[in-house]
Amino acid sequence: MKKFVSVLIIVLFIFTNRINVFAAGADQLDLKSEGAVLLDSDTGAVLFAKNANDKMYPASLTKIATAIYAIDMGNLESIVTVSHNAVSQDGTRVYLNEGEQVPLKKLIQGMLINSGNDAAVAIAEHIDGTVEHFSENLNMYLKAKIGVNNTHFTNPNGLFDENHYTTAMDLALITNYAIKNPVFAEIFGTKVLEWKGQSWETTLLTHHRMLKGELPFPGVTGGKTGYTSESKQTLATTADNGKIRLTAVVMKSELKNDKYNDTALLLDYGYNTFQHATIKQGEIFKADNNFFYPENDTLITESVKGCIKKINNDGMLSIEDQDGQQIQSLQLKYKEPQKLKTVPTKREKPKEHKQQLFQVNVILGMMIIAFAGAFIGFRNKRTRKYKNLS
């Protein structure tokens, strides 16, 4: 818990300084799912949003949050002793035995790949002692580290509880954060895993039909399924076509195939509509008489047809498509106006100046005396001449 609190303080500072992105609409997609979000995995730009902030039940997509929290906060090589409470869980399991000792990483694999509810509870109790403490800490972690605003989890596996809820937007943010961890990304993208436990030896296959290859789709790199009678069908998917990486979440589909069809529509839309560009470090953007610039080369998401960049007086740069629909937004740094530099005149040292002035005065004085002497001599000579004439 001390470790979590220290991380919490650090992350709160980091999170408040991050680049902001905002949702872009795409009403032309006809999705069956009630909630959906598509993110650019690299920039975080929201490429599609449908009922993105509506309260919904996540079912087993909860395990994405449980996994990244356990990876961040736990020791993957530590040994977990499975409790009676863990083996008593309903739904999908990896058939753990009470008292069985299993490495934490293996439990995370069983939870994500085979959606083991028993593995999820074993993880929670190992990390924080009880499911209740785990849920409290998980909620704080998700808010502080990832910035979710509408999520409250009461268990680690997603079994239905009225107070266990989230949104499509929050789940997309959680998934997108998680895939940046290489351990999570590896497990999230695992299709087949040999499993050897005390009571169960089998080959685990991912439940995600697009990742497995049953419903082929180019570039799918990871995924997690979910279902309860209250949540309906839920699905999280990541994909990469070599040009752009995408994170898609769909929630509350009535039929299993609907969530896959909707995900395919989202990914196709992302592949065909958006691309990456870079705003170069130091590039200047002007708003009235104010100037702004990015401190580093900054990756942005834009329409394949090009984009329009608009900046307001606060330095917020908006990336829009040709129809004026905002795709992404980021804060630029204010450029202080340059002050005109005045070139100082070279001033002589006082002592040198006095010496030079004295020398000039002496010369002038000698010239005046010489001139006066010559004038007086000339006048006396003329006076004597006039006297001789008279």
Short mmCIF file of C-alpha atoms in Angstrom, two decimals:
data_model
loop_
_atom_site.label_atom_id
_atom_site.label_comp_id
_atom_site.label_asym_id
_atom_site.label_seq_id
_atom_site.Cartn_x
_atom_site.Cartn_y
_atom_site.Cartn_z
CA MET A 1 0.00 0.00 0.00
CA LYS A 2 2.90 2.36 0.74
CA LYS A 3 4.24 1.59 -2.71
CA PHE A 4 0.87 2.50 -4.22
CA VAL A 5 0.62 5.81 -2.35
CA SER A 6 4.08 6.91 -3.52
CA VAL A 7 3.25 6.00 -7.10
CA LEU A 8 -0.08 7.81 -6.75
CA ILE A 9 1.59 11.09 -5.78
CA ILE A 10 4.06 10.94 -8.66
CA VAL A 11 1.45 10.02 -11.21
CA LEU A 12 -0.96 12.73 -10.17
CA PHE A 13 1.70 15.27 -11.10
CA ILE A 14 2.42 13.59 -14.43
CA PHE A 15 -1.23 13.22 -15.34
CA THR A 16 -2.08 16.87 -14.78
CA ASN A 17 0.59 17.83 -17.33
CA ARG A 18 -0.28 15.48 -20.13
CA ILE A 19 -1.44 16.38 -23.65
CA ASN A 20 -5.23 16.60 -23.91
CA VAL A 21 -7.30 14.89 -26.57
CA PHE A 22 -11.02 15.04 -27.20
CA ALA A 23 -13.67 12.98 -28.94
CA ALA A 24 -14.39 13.25 -32.63
CA GLY A 25 -17.74 12.12 -33.97
CA ALA A 26 -18.39 9.67 -36.78
CA ASP A 27 -22.16 9.30 -36.94
CA GLN A 28 -22.04 7.52 -40.29
CA LEU A 29 -21.07 4.20 -38.67
CA ASP A 30 -24.12 2.05 -38.05
CA LEU A 31 -23.16 0.08 -34.94
CA LYS A 32 -25.39 -2.38 -33.10
CA SER A 33 -23.50 -1.94 -29.82
CA GLU A 34 -24.94 0.70 -27.49
CA GLY A 35 -21.54 2.10 -26.55
CA ALA A 36 -18.31 2.30 -28.55
CA VAL A 37 -15.00 4.17 -28.62
CA LEU A 38 -12.10 4.05 -31.09
CA LEU A 39 -8.73 5.53 -30.09
CA ASP A 40 -5.49 6.13 -31.90
CA SER A 41 -3.30 4.00 -29.66
CA ASP A 42 -0.26 6.25 -30.09
CA THR A 43 -1.66 9.78 -29.84
CA GLY A 44 -4.73 8.99 -27.74
CA ALA A 45 -6.94 10.87 -30.19
CA VAL A 46 -10.59 9.77 -30.02
CA LEU A 47 -11.56 8.82 -33.56
CA PHE A 48 -15.08 7.60 -32.85
CA ALA A 49 -17.42 7.83 -29.87
CA LYS A 50 -20.95 6.52 -29.36
CA ASN A 51 -22.55 6.95 -25.93
CA ALA A 52 -18.97 7.02 -24.73
CA ASN A 53 -19.70 8.25 -21.21
CA ASP A 54 -22.89 6.30 -20.52
CA LYS A 55 -22.75 4.04 -17.46
CA MET A 56 -22.48 0.38 -18.51
CA TYR A 57 -21.41 -2.96 -17.05
CA PRO A 58 -18.04 -4.26 -18.30
CA ALA A 59 -18.27 -7.99 -17.50
CA SER A 60 -14.85 -9.61 -18.01
CA LEU A 61 -13.30 -6.51 -19.56
CA THR A 62 -12.73 -5.69 -15.88
CA LYS A 63 -9.83 -8.12 -16.05
CA ILE A 64 -7.89 -5.69 -18.26
CA ALA A 65 -7.80 -3.28 -15.31
CA THR A 66 -7.00 -6.07 -12.84
CA ALA A 67 -4.12 -7.27 -15.02
CA ILE A 68 -2.37 -3.92 -15.50
CA TYR A 69 -2.79 -3.04 -11.83
CA ALA A 70 -1.28 -6.38 -10.79
CA ILE A 71 1.59 -5.97 -13.26
CA ASP A 72 2.32 -2.43 -12.07
CA MET A 73 1.98 -3.12 -8.36
CA GLY A 74 3.01 -6.76 -7.94
CA ASN A 75 6.06 -8.96 -8.40
CA LEU A 76 5.40 -11.20 -11.39
CA GLU A 77 7.70 -13.90 -10.01
CA SER A 78 6.01 -14.00 -6.60
CA ILE A 79 4.12 -17.15 -5.65
CA VAL A 80 0.39 -16.88 -4.97
CA THR A 81 -1.35 -19.29 -2.60
CA VAL A 82 -4.88 -19.86 -3.87
CA SER A 83 -7.69 -19.38 -1.31
CA HIS A 84 -11.02 -21.11 -0.83
CA ASN A 85 -12.72 -17.88 -1.89
CA ALA A 86 -10.86 -17.89 -5.20
CA VAL A 87 -11.78 -21.47 -6.14
CA SER A 88 -15.43 -20.81 -5.23
CA GLN A 89 -15.97 -18.24 -8.00
CA ASP A 90 -18.73 -18.75 -10.55
CA GLY A 91 -18.35 -18.64 -14.32
CA THR A 92 -15.25 -19.26 -16.43
CA ARG A 93 -12.26 -20.62 -14.48
CA VAL A 94 -8.82 -22.15 -14.86
CA TYR A 95 -9.81 -24.71 -12.17
CA LEU A 96 -7.38 -23.79 -9.43
CA ASN A 97 -7.21 -25.89 -6.26
CA GLU A 98 -7.38 -24.42 -2.77
CA GLY A 99 -3.83 -24.14 -1.45
CA GLU A 100 -2.29 -24.46 -4.91
CA GLN A 101 0.73 -22.22 -5.39
CA VAL A 102 1.02 -20.44 -8.72
CA PRO A 103 3.31 -17.65 -9.99
CA LEU A 104 1.55 -14.30 -10.30
CA LYS A 105 2.33 -13.97 -14.01
CA LYS A 106 0.78 -17.37 -14.74
CA LEU A 107 -2.41 -16.32 -12.98
CA ILE A 108 -2.55 -13.14 -15.05
CA GLN A 109 -2.18 -15.26 -18.18
CA GLY A 110 -4.99 -17.59 -17.09
CA MET A 111 -7.18 -14.60 -16.26
CA LEU A 112 -6.69 -12.74 -19.56
CA ILE A 113 -6.45 -15.64 -22.01
CA ASN A 114 -9.06 -17.99 -20.53
CA SER A 115 -10.94 -15.33 -18.51
CA GLY A 116 -10.45 -17.24 -15.27
CA ASN A 117 -12.60 -15.75 -12.51
CA ASP A 118 -10.79 -17.85 -9.91
CA ALA A 119 -7.41 -16.55 -11.09
CA ALA A 120 -8.67 -12.95 -10.83
CA VAL A 121 -9.66 -13.34 -7.18
CA ALA A 122 -6.40 -15.12 -6.35
CA ILE A 123 -4.53 -12.16 -7.85
CA ALA A 124 -6.60 -9.61 -5.90
CA GLU A 125 -6.10 -11.34 -2.57
CA HIS A 126 -2.37 -11.71 -3.21
CA ILE A 127 -1.88 -8.02 -4.09
CA ASP A 128 -4.08 -6.37 -1.42
CA GLY A 129 -5.18 -9.04 1.06
CA THR A 130 -8.90 -9.00 0.29
CA VAL A 131 -11.14 -8.38 -2.71
CA GLU A 132 -12.58 -5.32 -0.92
CA HIS A 133 -9.18 -3.70 -0.36
CA PHE A 134 -8.12 -4.61 -3.87
CA SER A 135 -11.19 -2.94 -5.36
CA GLU A 136 -10.66 0.24 -3.35
CA ASN A 137 -7.03 0.49 -4.41
CA LEU A 138 -7.82 -0.42 -8.00
CA ASN A 139 -10.35 2.42 -8.26
CA MET A 140 -7.83 4.93 -6.89
CA TYR A 141 -5.14 3.61 -9.24
CA LEU A 142 -7.36 3.87 -12.32
CA LYS A 143 -8.37 7.44 -11.52
CA ALA A 144 -4.88 8.66 -10.61
CA LYS A 145 -2.78 6.84 -13.15
CA ILE A 146 -5.10 6.70 -16.16
CA GLY A 147 -7.58 9.49 -15.52
CA VAL A 148 -10.86 7.62 -15.64
CA ASN A 149 -13.83 9.55 -14.28
CA ASN A 150 -16.83 7.24 -14.46
CA THR A 151 -15.57 3.87 -13.23
CA HIS A 152 -16.21 2.03 -9.99
CA PHE A 153 -15.21 -1.62 -9.59
CA THR A 154 -16.20 -3.86 -6.70
CA ASN A 155 -14.41 -7.04 -7.79
CA PRO A 156 -11.47 -8.09 -9.98
CA ASN A 157 -13.31 -10.31 -12.49
CA GLY A 158 -16.43 -8.44 -13.63
CA LEU A 159 -19.12 -10.69 -12.15
CA PHE A 160 -22.27 -8.59 -12.02
CA ASP A 161 -22.79 -6.07 -9.25
CA GLU A 162 -24.94 -2.96 -9.57
CA ASN A 163 -22.09 -0.88 -8.18
CA HIS A 164 -19.55 -2.40 -10.58
CA TYR A 165 -19.67 -0.17 -13.66
CA THR A 166 -17.65 1.83 -16.17
CA THR A 167 -18.03 3.48 -19.60
CA ALA A 168 -16.80 2.75 -23.09
CA MET A 169 -14.49 5.75 -22.87
CA ASP A 170 -12.97 4.71 -19.55
CA LEU A 171 -12.43 1.14 -20.75
CA ALA A 172 -10.77 2.38 -23.92
CA LEU A 173 -8.44 4.58 -21.85
CA ILE A 174 -7.65 1.67 -19.50
CA THR A 175 -6.93 -0.68 -22.41
CA ASN A 176 -4.85 1.88 -24.23
CA TYR A 177 -2.77 2.53 -21.12
CA ALA A 178 -2.32 -1.19 -20.46
CA ILE A 179 -1.03 -2.11 -23.93
CA LYS A 180 1.93 0.22 -23.48
CA ASN A 181 3.23 -2.23 -20.88
CA PRO A 182 5.19 -4.96 -22.73
CA VAL A 183 4.17 -7.74 -20.29
CA PHE A 184 0.49 -6.89 -20.62
CA ALA A 185 0.77 -6.50 -24.42
CA GLU A 186 2.37 -9.94 -24.71
CA ILE A 187 -0.36 -11.66 -22.68
CA PHE A 188 -3.16 -9.62 -24.31
CA GLY A 189 -1.97 -10.80 -27.71
CA THR A 190 -1.44 -14.47 -26.78
CA LYS A 191 -3.52 -16.85 -28.88
CA VAL A 192 -2.43 -20.21 -27.44
CA LEU A 193 -0.91 -21.15 -24.07
CA GLU A 194 -0.11 -24.56 -22.61
CA TRP A 195 -1.57 -24.72 -19.10
CA LYS A 196 -0.44 -27.15 -16.43
CA GLY A 197 -2.13 -26.92 -13.04
CA GLN A 198 -2.79 -29.31 -10.19
CA SER A 199 -6.22 -30.24 -11.47
CA TRP A 200 -6.19 -29.10 -15.08
CA GLU A 201 -3.77 -29.61 -17.95
CA THR A 202 -4.94 -28.18 -21.22
CA THR A 203 -4.23 -25.80 -24.07
CA LEU A 204 -5.72 -22.37 -23.43
CA LEU A 205 -7.05 -20.55 -26.49
CA THR A 206 -8.01 -16.91 -26.53
CA HIS A 207 -11.77 -16.36 -26.54
CA HIS A 208 -11.40 -13.39 -28.92
CA ARG A 209 -12.45 -14.79 -32.31
CA MET A 210 -10.70 -12.10 -34.38
CA LEU A 211 -7.41 -12.59 -32.52
CA LYS A 212 -7.77 -16.36 -32.74
CA GLY A 213 -8.34 -16.16 -36.51
CA GLU A 214 -11.87 -17.56 -36.60
CA LEU A 215 -13.04 -14.18 -37.88
CA PRO A 216 -9.98 -13.02 -39.84
CA PHE A 217 -9.21 -9.33 -39.77
CA PRO A 218 -5.88 -7.74 -40.75
CA GLY A 219 -3.64 -6.47 -38.00
CA VAL A 220 -5.46 -7.56 -34.83
CA THR A 221 -2.84 -7.65 -32.06
CA GLY A 222 -4.80 -8.31 -28.89
CA GLY A 223 -8.22 -8.64 -27.34
CA LYS A 224 -10.51 -9.55 -24.47
CA THR A 225 -14.13 -10.68 -24.48
CA GLY A 226 -16.84 -10.28 -21.87
CA TYR A 227 -20.41 -11.31 -21.22
CA THR A 228 -23.00 -11.43 -18.47
CA SER A 229 -26.76 -11.37 -18.87
CA GLU A 230 -26.81 -7.83 -17.45
CA SER A 231 -23.84 -6.38 -19.35
CA LYS A 232 -24.59 -8.17 -22.65
CA GLN A 233 -21.68 -8.63 -25.06
CA THR A 234 -18.51 -6.56 -24.54
CA LEU A 235 -15.25 -6.57 -26.47
CA ALA A 236 -11.87 -4.82 -26.36
CA THR A 237 -9.52 -5.07 -29.36
CA THR A 238 -6.19 -3.65 -30.49
CA ALA A 239 -4.95 -3.58 -34.08
CA ASP A 240 -2.03 -2.32 -36.18
CA ASN A 241 -1.89 -2.03 -39.99
CA GLY A 242 1.71 -0.82 -40.02
CA LYS A 243 0.65 2.81 -40.42
CA ILE A 244 -1.65 3.43 -37.47
CA ARG A 245 -2.39 1.52 -34.25
CA LEU A 246 -5.95 1.41 -32.93
CA THR A 247 -7.76 0.56 -29.70
CA ALA A 248 -11.46 -0.30 -29.99
CA VAL A 249 -14.05 -0.99 -27.28
CA VAL A 250 -17.68 -1.94 -27.88
CA MET A 251 -20.25 -2.51 -25.11
CA LYS A 252 -23.74 -3.89 -24.71
CA SER A 253 -24.28 -5.81 -27.94
CA GLU A 254 -27.23 -8.18 -27.95
CA LEU A 255 -25.59 -10.82 -30.13
CA LYS A 256 -22.04 -12.18 -30.02
CA ASN A 257 -21.46 -11.55 -33.72
CA ASP A 258 -22.62 -7.93 -33.37
CA LYS A 259 -19.62 -6.98 -31.24
CA TYR A 260 -17.23 -8.46 -33.81
CA ASN A 261 -19.00 -6.82 -36.75
CA ASP A 262 -19.00 -3.49 -34.95
CA THR A 263 -15.32 -3.83 -34.11
CA ALA A 264 -14.50 -4.59 -37.76
CA LEU A 265 -16.42 -1.46 -38.81
CA LEU A 266 -14.50 0.64 -36.29
CA LEU A 267 -11.10 -0.69 -37.32
CA ASP A 268 -11.84 -0.28 -41.04
CA TYR A 269 -12.97 3.26 -40.36
CA GLY A 270 -9.75 3.99 -38.46
CA TYR A 271 -7.50 2.43 -41.11
CA ASN A 272 -9.19 4.19 -44.02
CA THR A 273 -9.83 7.62 -42.52
CA PHE A 274 -6.82 8.59 -40.43
CA GLN A 275 -3.06 8.83 -40.63
CA HIS A 276 -0.15 10.19 -38.61
CA ALA A 277 1.74 13.43 -39.08
CA THR A 278 4.33 15.27 -37.01
CA ILE A 279 4.38 18.84 -35.76
CA LYS A 280 8.04 19.78 -35.62
CA GLN A 281 9.69 21.12 -32.51
CA GLY A 282 9.73 24.90 -32.56
CA GLU A 283 7.09 25.26 -35.30
CA ILE A 284 5.35 28.57 -34.62
CA PHE A 285 1.57 29.06 -34.46
CA LYS A 286 0.13 32.57 -34.16
CA ALA A 287 -3.10 33.61 -32.40
CA ASP A 288 -3.61 37.39 -32.68
CA ASN A 289 -0.31 38.78 -31.38
CA ASN A 290 0.60 35.67 -29.36
CA PHE A 291 2.95 32.97 -30.57
CA PHE A 292 3.00 29.30 -29.50
CA TYR A 293 5.12 26.26 -30.31
CA PRO A 294 5.54 22.56 -29.38
CA GLU A 295 8.53 21.86 -27.13
CA ASN A 296 9.22 18.55 -28.91
CA ASP A 297 8.37 16.84 -32.19
CA THR A 298 4.74 15.86 -31.59
CA LEU A 299 2.87 13.03 -33.30
CA ILE A 300 -0.68 13.92 -34.29
CA THR A 301 -3.62 12.15 -35.91
CA GLU A 302 -5.13 13.73 -39.00
CA SER A 303 -7.56 12.83 -41.76
CA VAL A 304 -6.05 11.14 -44.81
CA LYS A 305 -7.57 14.04 -46.77
CA GLY A 306 -5.51 16.50 -44.79
CA CYS A 307 -6.23 18.61 -41.78
CA ILE A 308 -6.92 22.14 -40.60
CA LYS A 309 -4.93 23.46 -37.64
CA LYS A 310 -6.53 26.14 -35.48
CA ILE A 311 -5.08 27.72 -32.37
CA ASN A 312 -6.81 29.85 -29.74
CA ASN A 313 -5.39 32.60 -27.56
CA ASP A 314 -4.60 30.10 -24.81
CA GLY A 315 -2.31 28.07 -27.09
CA MET A 316 -4.69 25.13 -27.55
CA LEU A 317 -4.09 23.68 -31.01
CA SER A 318 -7.07 21.95 -32.60
CA ILE A 319 -6.56 19.39 -35.38
CA GLU A 320 -9.69 19.26 -37.56
CA ASP A 321 -10.70 17.38 -40.69
CA GLN A 322 -11.88 19.07 -43.88
CA ASP A 323 -15.43 19.25 -42.50
CA GLY A 324 -14.30 21.11 -39.40
CA GLN A 325 -14.71 18.07 -37.13
CA GLN A 326 -12.15 18.09 -34.33
CA ILE A 327 -9.90 15.02 -34.24
CA GLN A 328 -7.36 15.97 -31.63
CA SER A 329 -6.31 18.86 -29.44
CA LEU A 330 -3.03 19.64 -27.70
CA GLN A 331 -1.58 22.41 -25.61
CA LEU A 332 1.36 24.36 -27.01
CA LYS A 333 3.89 26.44 -25.12
CA TYR A 334 3.76 30.25 -25.12
CA LYS A 335 6.68 31.95 -26.84
CA GLU A 336 7.94 34.98 -24.97
CA PRO A 337 8.32 38.02 -27.27
CA GLN A 338 11.92 38.86 -28.06
CA LYS A 339 13.20 42.12 -26.64
CA LEU A 340 15.08 44.42 -29.00
CA LYS A 341 18.76 44.38 -28.18
CA THR A 342 20.40 47.82 -28.00
CA VAL A 343 24.06 47.97 -28.96
CA PRO A 344 25.86 49.91 -26.23
CA THR A 345 28.08 52.77 -27.44
CA LYS A 346 31.72 52.43 -26.66
CA ARG A 347 32.48 54.82 -23.84
CA GLU A 348 35.95 56.04 -23.14
CA LYS A 349 37.40 55.63 -19.75
CA PRO A 350 37.20 58.94 -17.77
CA LYS A 351 40.96 59.15 -17.22
CA GLU A 352 41.77 58.65 -20.89
CA HIS A 353 39.13 61.15 -21.88
CA LYS A 354 40.60 63.83 -19.57
CA GLN A 355 44.09 63.21 -20.91
CA GLN A 356 42.93 63.54 -24.50
CA LEU A 357 40.99 66.71 -23.67
CA PHE A 358 44.05 68.20 -21.93
CA GLN A 359 46.24 67.47 -24.95
CA VAL A 360 43.75 69.14 -27.30
CA ASN A 361 43.53 72.21 -25.05
CA VAL A 362 47.34 72.50 -24.89
CA ILE A 363 47.62 72.38 -28.67
CA LEU A 364 44.84 74.90 -29.10
CA GLY A 365 46.43 77.16 -26.47
CA MET A 366 49.82 77.03 -28.17
CA MET A 367 48.21 77.82 -31.52
CA ILE A 368 46.39 80.82 -30.01
CA ILE A 369 49.58 82.11 -28.35
CA ALA A 370 51.55 81.68 -31.59
CA PHE A 371 48.82 83.46 -33.56
CA ALA A 372 48.63 86.27 -30.99
CA GLY A 373 52.42 86.68 -31.01
CA ALA A 374 52.54 86.86 -34.77
CA PHE A 375 49.69 89.36 -34.82
CA ILE A 376 51.36 91.62 -32.24
CA GLY A 377 54.69 91.43 -34.08
CA PHE A 378 53.00 92.32 -37.37
CA ARG A 379 51.17 95.27 -35.79
CA ASN A 380 54.38 96.69 -34.16
CA LYS A 381 56.21 96.45 -37.48
CA ARG A 382 53.49 98.46 -39.26
CA THR A 383 53.46 101.05 -36.49
CA ARG A 384 57.21 101.66 -36.85
CA LYS A 385 56.81 101.93 -40.63
CA TYR A 386 54.17 104.66 -40.32
CA LYS A 387 56.35 106.63 -37.89
CA ASN A 388 59.34 106.60 -40.29
CA LEU A 389 57.10 107.87 -43.08
CA SER A 390 55.93 110.75 -41.01
#
